[in-house]
Amino acid sequence: MNHLKICVIGNINYDQIIMPDSKRRKRLGGIIYNVLPLAFLFKQEATIQPITAIGEERKNQLFNLIKPYKNIDVTGITVNPAGTNLTQLFYRRGGQ
């Protein structure tokens, strides 16, 4: 099998998840939910290249998160001077 290059295009968000009990969880989201599993699944067979932007305030967090995955190509990641997109997700009981 030839070595593949898989590009994942989209946003990396900073998710603020509000749980039904009002507790909050904060983490990077968006395409990171695609990039990390692909990097894990295709360790030797593919290079994963996210095409995205991240705010300066979250850049170190992102690079620390992807550091263990040697098959992630970071050359498609740029710094967005406007910052990282913030997404608020409200989880409710019973799926409502």
PDB file of C-alpha atoms in Angstrom, residues 4-75:
ATOM      1  CA  LEU A   4      -1.398   8.342   1.761  1.00  0.00           C
ATOM      2  CA  LYS A   5      -1.810  11.993   2.621  1.00  0.00           C
ATOM      3  CA  ILE A   6      -5.197  12.852   4.104  1.00  0.00           C
ATOM      4  CA  CYS A   7      -6.115  16.524   4.384  1.00  0.00           C
ATOM      5  CA  VAL A   8      -8.785  17.576   6.854  1.00  0.00           C
ATOM      6  CA  ILE A   9     -10.143  21.054   6.144  1.00  0.00           C
ATOM      7  CA  GLY A  10     -12.160  23.062   8.636  1.00  0.00           C
ATOM      8  CA  ASN A  11     -12.158  24.931  11.925  1.00  0.00           C
ATOM      9  CA  ILE A  12     -10.625  24.076  15.231  1.00  0.00           C
ATOM     10  CA  ASN A  13     -12.916  25.487  17.891  1.00  0.00           C
ATOM     11  CA  TYR A  14     -12.531  25.960  21.593  1.00  0.00           C
ATOM     12  CA  ASP A  15     -15.591  24.122  22.885  1.00  0.00           C
ATOM     13  CA  GLN A  16     -17.239  25.126  26.112  1.00  0.00           C
ATOM     14  CA  ILE A  17     -19.557  22.240  26.949  1.00  0.00           C
ATOM     15  CA  ILE A  18     -22.279  22.985  29.497  1.00  0.00           C
ATOM     16  CA  MET A  19     -23.537  19.758  31.039  1.00  0.00           C
ATOM     17  CA  PRO A  20     -27.100  19.207  32.380  1.00  0.00           C
ATOM     18  CA  ASP A  21     -25.798  19.794  35.928  1.00  0.00           C
ATOM     19  CA  SER A  22     -24.296  23.155  34.745  1.00  0.00           C
ATOM     20  CA  LYS A  23     -20.719  21.893  35.022  1.00  0.00           C
ATOM     21  CA  ARG A  24     -18.502  23.163  32.238  1.00  0.00           C
ATOM     22  CA  ARG A  25     -15.896  21.332  30.245  1.00  0.00           C
ATOM     23  CA  LYS A  26     -13.510  23.188  27.982  1.00  0.00           C
ATOM     24  CA  ARG A  27     -11.448  21.622  25.211  1.00  0.00           C
ATOM     25  CA  LEU A  28     -10.427  21.965  21.608  1.00  0.00           C
ATOM     26  CA  GLY A  29     -13.017  20.697  19.156  1.00  0.00           C
ATOM     27  CA  GLY A  30     -14.058  21.013  15.535  1.00  0.00           C
ATOM     28  CA  ILE A  31     -11.848  19.061  13.138  1.00  0.00           C
ATOM     29  CA  ILE A  32      -9.617  17.892  15.982  1.00  0.00           C
ATOM     30  CA  TYR A  33     -12.278  15.161  16.465  1.00  0.00           C
ATOM     31  CA  ASN A  34     -11.375  13.934  12.954  1.00  0.00           C
ATOM     32  CA  VAL A  35      -7.637  14.582  12.902  1.00  0.00           C
ATOM     33  CA  LEU A  36      -6.696  12.662  16.050  1.00  0.00           C
ATOM     34  CA  PRO A  37      -8.610   9.434  15.263  1.00  0.00           C
ATOM     35  CA  LEU A  38      -7.254   9.433  11.696  1.00  0.00           C
ATOM     36  CA  ALA A  39      -3.705   9.900  12.979  1.00  0.00           C
ATOM     37  CA  PHE A  40      -4.206   7.021  15.402  1.00  0.00           C
ATOM     38  CA  LEU A  41      -5.770   4.679  12.841  1.00  0.00           C
ATOM     39  CA  PHE A  42      -3.281   5.375  10.040  1.00  0.00           C
ATOM     40  CA  LYS A  43      -0.060   5.529  12.072  1.00  0.00           C
ATOM     41  CA  GLN A  44       2.192   4.102   9.347  1.00  0.00           C
ATOM     42  CA  GLU A  45      -0.026   4.259   6.273  1.00  0.00           C
ATOM     43  CA  ALA A  46      -0.857   7.972   6.071  1.00  0.00           C
ATOM     44  CA  THR A  47       0.141  11.505   6.918  1.00  0.00           C
ATOM     45  CA  ILE A  48      -2.753  13.594   8.255  1.00  0.00           C
ATOM     46  CA  GLN A  49      -2.663  17.285   7.377  1.00  0.00           C
ATOM     47  CA  PRO A  50      -5.150  19.622   9.029  1.00  0.00           C
ATOM     48  CA  ILE A  51      -5.831  22.732   6.963  1.00  0.00           C
ATOM     49  CA  THR A  52      -7.009  25.198   9.571  1.00  0.00           C
ATOM     50  CA  ALA A  53      -6.249  28.243  11.676  1.00  0.00           C
ATOM     51  CA  ILE A  54      -5.843  28.530  15.422  1.00  0.00           C
ATOM     52  CA  GLY A  55      -5.662  31.606  17.606  1.00  0.00           C
ATOM     53  CA  GLU A  56      -2.363  32.466  19.238  1.00  0.00           C
ATOM     54  CA  GLU A  57      -3.993  31.925  22.663  1.00  0.00           C
ATOM     55  CA  ARG A  58      -4.666  28.212  21.880  1.00  0.00           C
ATOM     56  CA  LYS A  59      -1.690  27.423  19.633  1.00  0.00           C
ATOM     57  CA  ASN A  60       0.421  25.789  22.358  1.00  0.00           C
ATOM     58  CA  GLN A  61      -2.557  23.752  23.563  1.00  0.00           C
ATOM     59  CA  LEU A  62      -3.129  22.443  20.033  1.00  0.00           C
ATOM     60  CA  PHE A  63       0.501  21.575  19.387  1.00  0.00           C
ATOM     61  CA  ASN A  64       0.794  19.799  22.749  1.00  0.00           C
ATOM     62  CA  LEU A  65      -2.319  17.779  21.892  1.00  0.00           C
ATOM     63  CA  ILE A  66      -1.033  16.608  18.515  1.00  0.00           C
ATOM     64  CA  LYS A  67       2.630  16.212  19.543  1.00  0.00           C
ATOM     65  CA  PRO A  68       2.398  12.426  20.233  1.00  0.00           C
ATOM     66  CA  TYR A  69       1.219  11.804  16.655  1.00  0.00           C
ATOM     67  CA  LYS A  70       4.288  11.823  14.423  1.00  0.00           C
ATOM     68  CA  ASN A  71       2.148  11.434  11.298  1.00  0.00           C
ATOM     69  CA  ILE A  72       0.360  14.788  11.659  1.00  0.00           C
ATOM     70  CA  ASP A  73       1.753  17.383   9.258  1.00  0.00           C
ATOM     71  CA  VAL A  74       1.338  20.819  10.860  1.00  0.00           C
ATOM     72  CA  THR A  75       2.344  22.879   7.813  1.00  0.00           C
TER      73      THR A  75
END
